[in-house]
PDB file of C-alpha atoms in Angstrom:
ATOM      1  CA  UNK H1068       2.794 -79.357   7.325  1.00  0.00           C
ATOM      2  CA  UNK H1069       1.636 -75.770   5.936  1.00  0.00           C
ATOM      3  CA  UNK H1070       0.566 -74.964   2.662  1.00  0.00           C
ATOM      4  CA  UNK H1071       1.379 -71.901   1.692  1.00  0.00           C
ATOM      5  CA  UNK H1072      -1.513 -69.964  -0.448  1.00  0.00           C
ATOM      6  CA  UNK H1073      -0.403 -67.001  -2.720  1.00  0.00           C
ATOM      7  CA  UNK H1074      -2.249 -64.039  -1.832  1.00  0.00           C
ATOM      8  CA  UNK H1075      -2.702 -61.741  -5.097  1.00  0.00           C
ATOM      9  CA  UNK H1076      -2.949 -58.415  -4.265  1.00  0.00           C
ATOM     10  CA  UNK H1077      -5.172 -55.766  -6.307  1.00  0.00           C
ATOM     11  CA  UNK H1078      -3.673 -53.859  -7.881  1.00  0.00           C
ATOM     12  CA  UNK H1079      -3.438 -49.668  -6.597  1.00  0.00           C
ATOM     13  CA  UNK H1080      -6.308 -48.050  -8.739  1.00  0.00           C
ATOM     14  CA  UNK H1081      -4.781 -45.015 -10.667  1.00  0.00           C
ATOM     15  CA  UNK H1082      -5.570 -41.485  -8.804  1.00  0.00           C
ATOM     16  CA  UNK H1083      -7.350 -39.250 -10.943  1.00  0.00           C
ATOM     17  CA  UNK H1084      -5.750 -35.982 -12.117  1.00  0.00           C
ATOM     18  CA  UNK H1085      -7.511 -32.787  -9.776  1.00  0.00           C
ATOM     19  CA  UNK H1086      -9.347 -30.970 -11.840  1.00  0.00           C
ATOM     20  CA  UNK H1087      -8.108 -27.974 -12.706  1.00  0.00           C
ATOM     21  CA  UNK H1088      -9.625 -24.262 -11.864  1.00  0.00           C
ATOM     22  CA  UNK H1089     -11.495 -22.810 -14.331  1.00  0.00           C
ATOM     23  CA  UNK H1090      -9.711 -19.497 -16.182  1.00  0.00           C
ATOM     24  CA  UNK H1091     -11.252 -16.109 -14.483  1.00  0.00           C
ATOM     25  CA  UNK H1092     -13.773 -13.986 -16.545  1.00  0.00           C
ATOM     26  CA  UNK H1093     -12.346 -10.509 -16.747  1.00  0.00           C
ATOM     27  CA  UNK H1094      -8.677 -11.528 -16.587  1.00  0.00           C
ATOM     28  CA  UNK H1095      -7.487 -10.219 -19.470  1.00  0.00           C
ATOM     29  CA  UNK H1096      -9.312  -6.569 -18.694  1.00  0.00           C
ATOM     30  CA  UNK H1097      -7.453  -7.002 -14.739  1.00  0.00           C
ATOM     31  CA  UNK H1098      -3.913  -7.689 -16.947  1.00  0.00           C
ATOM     32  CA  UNK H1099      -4.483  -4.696 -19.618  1.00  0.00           C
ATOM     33  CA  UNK H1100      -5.395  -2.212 -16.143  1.00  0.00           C
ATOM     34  CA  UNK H1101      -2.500  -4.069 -14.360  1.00  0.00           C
ATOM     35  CA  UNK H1102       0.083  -3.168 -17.327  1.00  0.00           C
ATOM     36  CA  UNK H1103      -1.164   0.451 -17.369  1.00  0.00           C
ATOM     37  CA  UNK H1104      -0.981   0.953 -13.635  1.00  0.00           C
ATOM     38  CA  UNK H1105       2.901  -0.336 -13.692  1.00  0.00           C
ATOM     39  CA  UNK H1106       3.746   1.521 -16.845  1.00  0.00           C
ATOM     40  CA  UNK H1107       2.323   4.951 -15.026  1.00  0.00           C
ATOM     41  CA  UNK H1108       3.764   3.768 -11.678  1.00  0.00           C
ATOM     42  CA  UNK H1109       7.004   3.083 -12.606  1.00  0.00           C
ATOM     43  CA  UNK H1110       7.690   6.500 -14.532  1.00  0.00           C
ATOM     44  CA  UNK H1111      10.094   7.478 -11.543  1.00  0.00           C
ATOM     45  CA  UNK H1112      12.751   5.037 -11.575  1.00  0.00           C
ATOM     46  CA  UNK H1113      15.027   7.062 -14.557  1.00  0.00           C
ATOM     47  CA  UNK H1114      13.754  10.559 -13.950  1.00  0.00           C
ATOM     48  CA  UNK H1115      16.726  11.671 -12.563  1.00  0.00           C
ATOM     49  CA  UNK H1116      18.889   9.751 -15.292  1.00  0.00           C
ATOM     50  CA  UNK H1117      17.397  11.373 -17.965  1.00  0.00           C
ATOM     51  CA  UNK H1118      17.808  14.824 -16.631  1.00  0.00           C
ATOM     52  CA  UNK H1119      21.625  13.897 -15.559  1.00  0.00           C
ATOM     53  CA  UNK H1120      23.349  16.560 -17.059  1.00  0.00           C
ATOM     54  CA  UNK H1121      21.361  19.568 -15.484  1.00  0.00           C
ATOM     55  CA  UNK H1122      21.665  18.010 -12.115  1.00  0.00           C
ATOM     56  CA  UNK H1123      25.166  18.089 -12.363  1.00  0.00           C
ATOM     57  CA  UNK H1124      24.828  21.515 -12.913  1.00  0.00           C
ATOM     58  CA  UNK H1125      22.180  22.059 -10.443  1.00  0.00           C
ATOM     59  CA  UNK H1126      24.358  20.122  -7.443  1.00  0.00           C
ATOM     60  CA  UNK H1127      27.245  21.313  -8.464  1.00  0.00           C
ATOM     61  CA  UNK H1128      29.217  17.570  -8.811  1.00  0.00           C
ATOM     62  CA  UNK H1129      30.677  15.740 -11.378  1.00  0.00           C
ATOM     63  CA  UNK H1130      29.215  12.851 -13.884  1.00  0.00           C
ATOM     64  CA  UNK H1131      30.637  10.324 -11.425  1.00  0.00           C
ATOM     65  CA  UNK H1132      29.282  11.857  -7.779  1.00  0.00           C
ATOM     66  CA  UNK H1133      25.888  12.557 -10.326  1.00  0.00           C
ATOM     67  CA  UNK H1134      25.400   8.898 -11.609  1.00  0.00           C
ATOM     68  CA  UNK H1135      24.548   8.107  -7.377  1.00  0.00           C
ATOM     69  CA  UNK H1136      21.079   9.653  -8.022  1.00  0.00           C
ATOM     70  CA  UNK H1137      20.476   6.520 -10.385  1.00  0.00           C
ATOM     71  CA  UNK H1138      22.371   4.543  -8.034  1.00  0.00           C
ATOM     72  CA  UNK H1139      21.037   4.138  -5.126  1.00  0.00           C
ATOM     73  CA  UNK H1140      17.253   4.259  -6.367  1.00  0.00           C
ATOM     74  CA  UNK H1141      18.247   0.425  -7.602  1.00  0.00           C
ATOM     75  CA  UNK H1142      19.961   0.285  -3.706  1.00  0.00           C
ATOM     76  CA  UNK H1143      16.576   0.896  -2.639  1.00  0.00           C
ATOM     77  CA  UNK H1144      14.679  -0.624  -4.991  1.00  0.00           C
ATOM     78  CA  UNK H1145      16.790  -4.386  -3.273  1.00  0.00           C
ATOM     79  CA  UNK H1146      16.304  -2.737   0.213  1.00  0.00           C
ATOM     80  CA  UNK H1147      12.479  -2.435  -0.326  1.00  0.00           C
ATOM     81  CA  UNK H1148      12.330  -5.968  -1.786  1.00  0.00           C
ATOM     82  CA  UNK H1149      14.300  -7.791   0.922  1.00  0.00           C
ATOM     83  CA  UNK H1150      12.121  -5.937   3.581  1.00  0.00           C
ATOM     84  CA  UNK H1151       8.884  -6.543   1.833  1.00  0.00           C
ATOM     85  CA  UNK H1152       9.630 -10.092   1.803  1.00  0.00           C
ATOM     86  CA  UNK H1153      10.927 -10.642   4.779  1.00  0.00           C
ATOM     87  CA  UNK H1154       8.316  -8.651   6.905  1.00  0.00           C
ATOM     88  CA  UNK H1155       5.422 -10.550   4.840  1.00  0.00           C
ATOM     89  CA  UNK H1156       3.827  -7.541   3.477  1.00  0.00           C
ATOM     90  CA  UNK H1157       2.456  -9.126   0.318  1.00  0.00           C
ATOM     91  CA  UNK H1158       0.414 -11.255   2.089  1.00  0.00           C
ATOM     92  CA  UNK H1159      -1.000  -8.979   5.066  1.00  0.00           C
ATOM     93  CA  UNK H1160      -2.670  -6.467   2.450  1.00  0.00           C
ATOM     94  CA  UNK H1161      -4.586  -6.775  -0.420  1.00  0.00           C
ATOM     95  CA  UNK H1162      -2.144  -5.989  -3.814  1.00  0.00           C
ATOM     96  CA  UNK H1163      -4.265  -2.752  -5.299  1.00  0.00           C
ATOM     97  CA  UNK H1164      -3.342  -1.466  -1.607  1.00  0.00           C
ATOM     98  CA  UNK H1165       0.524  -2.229  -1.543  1.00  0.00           C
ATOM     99  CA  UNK H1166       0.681  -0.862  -5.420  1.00  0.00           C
ATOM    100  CA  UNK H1167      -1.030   2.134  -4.921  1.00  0.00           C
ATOM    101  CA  UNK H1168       1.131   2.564  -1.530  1.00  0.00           C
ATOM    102  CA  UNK H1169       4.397   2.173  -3.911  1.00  0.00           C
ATOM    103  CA  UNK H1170       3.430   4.204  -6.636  1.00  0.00           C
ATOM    104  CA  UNK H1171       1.751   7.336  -4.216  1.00  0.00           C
ATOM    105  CA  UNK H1172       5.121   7.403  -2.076  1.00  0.00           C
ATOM    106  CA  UNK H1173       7.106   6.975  -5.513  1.00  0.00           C
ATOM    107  CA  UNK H1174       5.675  10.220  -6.845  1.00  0.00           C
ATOM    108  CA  UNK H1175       6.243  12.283  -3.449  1.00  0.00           C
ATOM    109  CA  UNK H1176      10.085  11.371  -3.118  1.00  0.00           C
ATOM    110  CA  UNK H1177      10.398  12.406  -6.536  1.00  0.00           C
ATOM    111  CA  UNK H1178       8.150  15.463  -6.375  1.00  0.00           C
ATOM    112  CA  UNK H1179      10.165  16.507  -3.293  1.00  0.00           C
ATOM    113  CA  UNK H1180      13.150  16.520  -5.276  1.00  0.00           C
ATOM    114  CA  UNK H1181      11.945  20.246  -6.199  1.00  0.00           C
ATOM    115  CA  UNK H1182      12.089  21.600  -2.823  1.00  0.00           C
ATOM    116  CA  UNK H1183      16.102  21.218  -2.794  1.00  0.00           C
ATOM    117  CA  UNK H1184      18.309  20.768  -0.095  1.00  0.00           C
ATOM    118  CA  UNK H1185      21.169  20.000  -1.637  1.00  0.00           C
ATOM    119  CA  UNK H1186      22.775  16.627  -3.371  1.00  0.00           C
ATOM    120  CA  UNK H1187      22.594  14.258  -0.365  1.00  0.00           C
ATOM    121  CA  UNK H1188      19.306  14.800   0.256  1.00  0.00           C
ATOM    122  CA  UNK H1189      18.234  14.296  -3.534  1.00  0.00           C
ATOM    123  CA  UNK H1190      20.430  10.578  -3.325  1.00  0.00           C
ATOM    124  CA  UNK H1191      17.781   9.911  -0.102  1.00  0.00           C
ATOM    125  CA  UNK H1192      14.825  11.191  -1.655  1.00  0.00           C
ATOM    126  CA  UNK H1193      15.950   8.352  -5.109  1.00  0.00           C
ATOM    127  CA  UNK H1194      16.824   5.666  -2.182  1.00  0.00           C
ATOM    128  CA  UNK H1195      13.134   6.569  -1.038  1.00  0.00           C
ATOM    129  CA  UNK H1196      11.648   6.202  -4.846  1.00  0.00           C
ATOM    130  CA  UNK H1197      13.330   2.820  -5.426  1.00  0.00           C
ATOM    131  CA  UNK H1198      12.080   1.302  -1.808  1.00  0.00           C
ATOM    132  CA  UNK H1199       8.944   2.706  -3.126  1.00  0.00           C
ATOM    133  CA  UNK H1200       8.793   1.599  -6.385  1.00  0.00           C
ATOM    134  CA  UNK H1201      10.092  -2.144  -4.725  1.00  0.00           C
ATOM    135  CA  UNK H1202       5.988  -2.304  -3.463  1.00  0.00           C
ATOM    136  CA  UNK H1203       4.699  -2.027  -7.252  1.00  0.00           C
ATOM    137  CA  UNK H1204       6.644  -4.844  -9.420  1.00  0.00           C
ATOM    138  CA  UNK H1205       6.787  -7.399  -7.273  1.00  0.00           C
ATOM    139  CA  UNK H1206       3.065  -7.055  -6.029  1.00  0.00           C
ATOM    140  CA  UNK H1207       1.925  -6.543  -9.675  1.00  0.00           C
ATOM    141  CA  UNK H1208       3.471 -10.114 -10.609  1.00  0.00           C
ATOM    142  CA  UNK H1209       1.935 -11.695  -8.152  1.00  0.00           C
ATOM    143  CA  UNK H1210      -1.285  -9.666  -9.099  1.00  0.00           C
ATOM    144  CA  UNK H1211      -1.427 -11.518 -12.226  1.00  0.00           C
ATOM    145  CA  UNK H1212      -1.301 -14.996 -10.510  1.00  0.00           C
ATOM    146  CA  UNK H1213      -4.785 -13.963  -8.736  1.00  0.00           C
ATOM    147  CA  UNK H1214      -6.296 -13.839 -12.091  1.00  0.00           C
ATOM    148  CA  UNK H1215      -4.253 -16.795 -14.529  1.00  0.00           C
ATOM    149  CA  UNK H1216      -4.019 -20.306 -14.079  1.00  0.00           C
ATOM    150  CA  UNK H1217      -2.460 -20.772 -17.663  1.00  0.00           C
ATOM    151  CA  UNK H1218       0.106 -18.906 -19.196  1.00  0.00           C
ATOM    152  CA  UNK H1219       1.313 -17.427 -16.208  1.00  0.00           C
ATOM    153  CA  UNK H1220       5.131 -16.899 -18.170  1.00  0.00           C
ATOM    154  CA  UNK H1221       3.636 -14.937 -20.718  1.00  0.00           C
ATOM    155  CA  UNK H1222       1.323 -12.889 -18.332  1.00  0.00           C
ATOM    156  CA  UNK H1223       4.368 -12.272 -16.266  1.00  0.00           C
ATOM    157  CA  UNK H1224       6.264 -11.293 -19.346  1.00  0.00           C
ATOM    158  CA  UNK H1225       3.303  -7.956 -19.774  1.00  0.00           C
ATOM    159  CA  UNK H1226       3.946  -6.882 -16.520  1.00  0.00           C
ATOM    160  CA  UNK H1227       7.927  -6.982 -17.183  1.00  0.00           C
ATOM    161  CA  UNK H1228       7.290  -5.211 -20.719  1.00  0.00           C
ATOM    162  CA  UNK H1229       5.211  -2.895 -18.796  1.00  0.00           C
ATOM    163  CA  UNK H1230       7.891  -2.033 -15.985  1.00  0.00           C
ATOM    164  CA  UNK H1231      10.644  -1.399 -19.150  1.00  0.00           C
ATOM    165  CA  UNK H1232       8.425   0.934 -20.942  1.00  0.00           C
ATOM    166  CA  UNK H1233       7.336   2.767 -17.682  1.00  0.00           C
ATOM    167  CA  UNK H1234      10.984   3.460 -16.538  1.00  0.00           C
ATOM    168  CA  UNK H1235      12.445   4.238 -19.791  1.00  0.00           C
ATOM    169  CA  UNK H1236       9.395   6.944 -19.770  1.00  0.00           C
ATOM    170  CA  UNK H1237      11.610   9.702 -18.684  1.00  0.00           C
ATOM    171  CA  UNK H1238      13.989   9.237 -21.187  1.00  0.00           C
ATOM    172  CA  UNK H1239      10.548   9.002 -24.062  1.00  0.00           C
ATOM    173  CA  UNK H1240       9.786  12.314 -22.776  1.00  0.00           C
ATOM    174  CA  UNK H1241      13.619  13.904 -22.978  1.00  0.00           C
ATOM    175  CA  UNK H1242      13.383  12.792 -26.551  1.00  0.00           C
ATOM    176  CA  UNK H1243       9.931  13.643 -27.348  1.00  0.00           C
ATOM    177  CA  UNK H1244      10.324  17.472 -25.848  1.00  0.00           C
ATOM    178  CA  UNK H1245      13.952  18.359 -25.977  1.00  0.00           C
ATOM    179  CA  UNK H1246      15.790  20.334 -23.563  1.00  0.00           C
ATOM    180  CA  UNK H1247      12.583  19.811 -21.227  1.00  0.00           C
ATOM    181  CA  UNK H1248      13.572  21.267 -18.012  1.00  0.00           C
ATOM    182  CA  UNK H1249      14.278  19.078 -14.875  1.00  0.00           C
ATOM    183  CA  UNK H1250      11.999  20.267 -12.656  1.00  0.00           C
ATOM    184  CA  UNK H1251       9.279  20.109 -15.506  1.00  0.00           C
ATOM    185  CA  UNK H1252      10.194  15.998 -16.379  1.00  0.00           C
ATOM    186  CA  UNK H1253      10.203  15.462 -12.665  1.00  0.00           C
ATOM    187  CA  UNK H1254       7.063  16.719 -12.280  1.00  0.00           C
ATOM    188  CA  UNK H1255       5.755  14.649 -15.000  1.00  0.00           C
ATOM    189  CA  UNK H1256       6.877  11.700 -14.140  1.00  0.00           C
ATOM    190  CA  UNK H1257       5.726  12.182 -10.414  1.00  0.00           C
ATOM    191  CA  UNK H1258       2.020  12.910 -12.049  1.00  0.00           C
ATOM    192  CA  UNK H1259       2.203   9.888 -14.162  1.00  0.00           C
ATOM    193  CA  UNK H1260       3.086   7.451 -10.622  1.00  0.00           C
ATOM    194  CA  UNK H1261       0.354   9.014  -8.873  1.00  0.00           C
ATOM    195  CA  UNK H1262      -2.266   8.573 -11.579  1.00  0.00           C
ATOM    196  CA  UNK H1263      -1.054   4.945 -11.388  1.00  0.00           C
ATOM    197  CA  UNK H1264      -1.567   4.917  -7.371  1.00  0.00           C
ATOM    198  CA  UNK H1265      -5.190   6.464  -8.369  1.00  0.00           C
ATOM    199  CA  UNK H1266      -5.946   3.900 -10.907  1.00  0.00           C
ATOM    200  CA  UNK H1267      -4.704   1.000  -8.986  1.00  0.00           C
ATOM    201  CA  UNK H1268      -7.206   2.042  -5.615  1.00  0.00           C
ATOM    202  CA  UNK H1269      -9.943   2.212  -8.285  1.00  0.00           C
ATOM    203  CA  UNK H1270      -9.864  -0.537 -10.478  1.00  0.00           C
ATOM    204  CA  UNK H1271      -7.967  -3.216  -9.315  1.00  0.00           C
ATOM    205  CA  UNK H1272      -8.813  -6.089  -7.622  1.00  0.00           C
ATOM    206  CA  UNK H1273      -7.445  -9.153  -7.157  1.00  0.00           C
ATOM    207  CA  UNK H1274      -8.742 -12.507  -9.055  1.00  0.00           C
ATOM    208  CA  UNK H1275     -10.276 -15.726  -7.534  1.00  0.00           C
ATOM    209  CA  UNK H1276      -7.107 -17.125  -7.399  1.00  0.00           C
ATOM    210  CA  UNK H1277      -6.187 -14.872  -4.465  1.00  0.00           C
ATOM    211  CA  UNK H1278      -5.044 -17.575  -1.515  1.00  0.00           C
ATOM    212  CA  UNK H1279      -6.907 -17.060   1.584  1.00  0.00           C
ATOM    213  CA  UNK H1280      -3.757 -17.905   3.875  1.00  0.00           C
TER     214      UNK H1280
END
């Protein structure tokens, strides 16, 4: 006959929590250059809006056939995105690089809306500011993640104000200097992106939270 003996098993010892990473020194000067750089880079995305009725009259169209020049900078602002993403870009080149890229090549499609050539060549020139601009938000949110474990949501939600205020610029300056001509605004607002693209090559860099993958 067998006897059967009870084995007692020990019981599984509790894992203990991974420590977390310490918070970055200098984070909250990277988030205050970060918020700058976007609200300068970003000046080009209503330019054209603001300025709509004298580009009707410049063009020669209607409000409808105008209101593409605000169009299809959003068109391009998804186009950039999707082939930003899909490509891998984000992660091939360091973030100051791909934001300065955005906001530089921003300011020259809108600059070279003062060279003329007619209307379909302004609606390419705003598809080429939205791709553009599609290198600068993005990258700048995941910026922030370099530099904040905690409070990631609320850091996110600077960068977000900071994108608002920087395309609703144009519009500030319409109000602020009325009947501002159109070539004058788009100028400015071409200025403002490329100080961004400056400031962003000079100052920024990424936190120790940067993966290395």
């Amino acid at each position: 006959d067998f006897v059967a003996i009870p084995v007692f098993e020990s019981a599984p010892k509790e894992q203990e929590p991974e420590p977390q990473p310490a918070e970055a020194a200098g984070r909250w000067r990277a988030l205050t250059l970060l918020v700058i750089v976007v609200w300068l880079g970003l000046g080009t995305w209503f330019s054209a809006g603001a300025v709509l009725p004298q580009l009707i009259l410049e063009y020669g169209v209607d409000a409808a056939t105008a209101s593409l020049l605000s169009v299809f900078v959003n068109i391009g602002f998804l186009c950039g995105a999707l082939l930003s993403s899909s490509t891998g870009l984000p992660d091939r080149y360091p973030p100051q690089y791909i934001i300065a890229a955005g906001t530089t090549l921003a300011a020259l499609c809108n600059a070279a809306l003062l060279l003329g050539g007619g209307f379909f060549a302004a609606v390419l020139l705003r598809f080429g500011s939205g791709a553009a601009m599609s290198l600068v938000y993005p990258i700048a949110c995941k910026f922030t993640a370099t530099w904040f474990v905690k409070g990631r949501g609320t850091v996110m939600g600077a960068v977000v104000g900071a994108t608002t205020l920087g395309s609703a610029s144009p519009h500030l300056v319409n109000v602020l200097v009325p009947g501002i001509a159109w070539q004058t605004l788009v100028l400015v607002c071409s200025a403002a992106s490329a100080t961004g693209g400056l400031l962003a090559l000079a100052l920024l860099r990424p936190g120790p939270h940067l993966p290395t993958t």
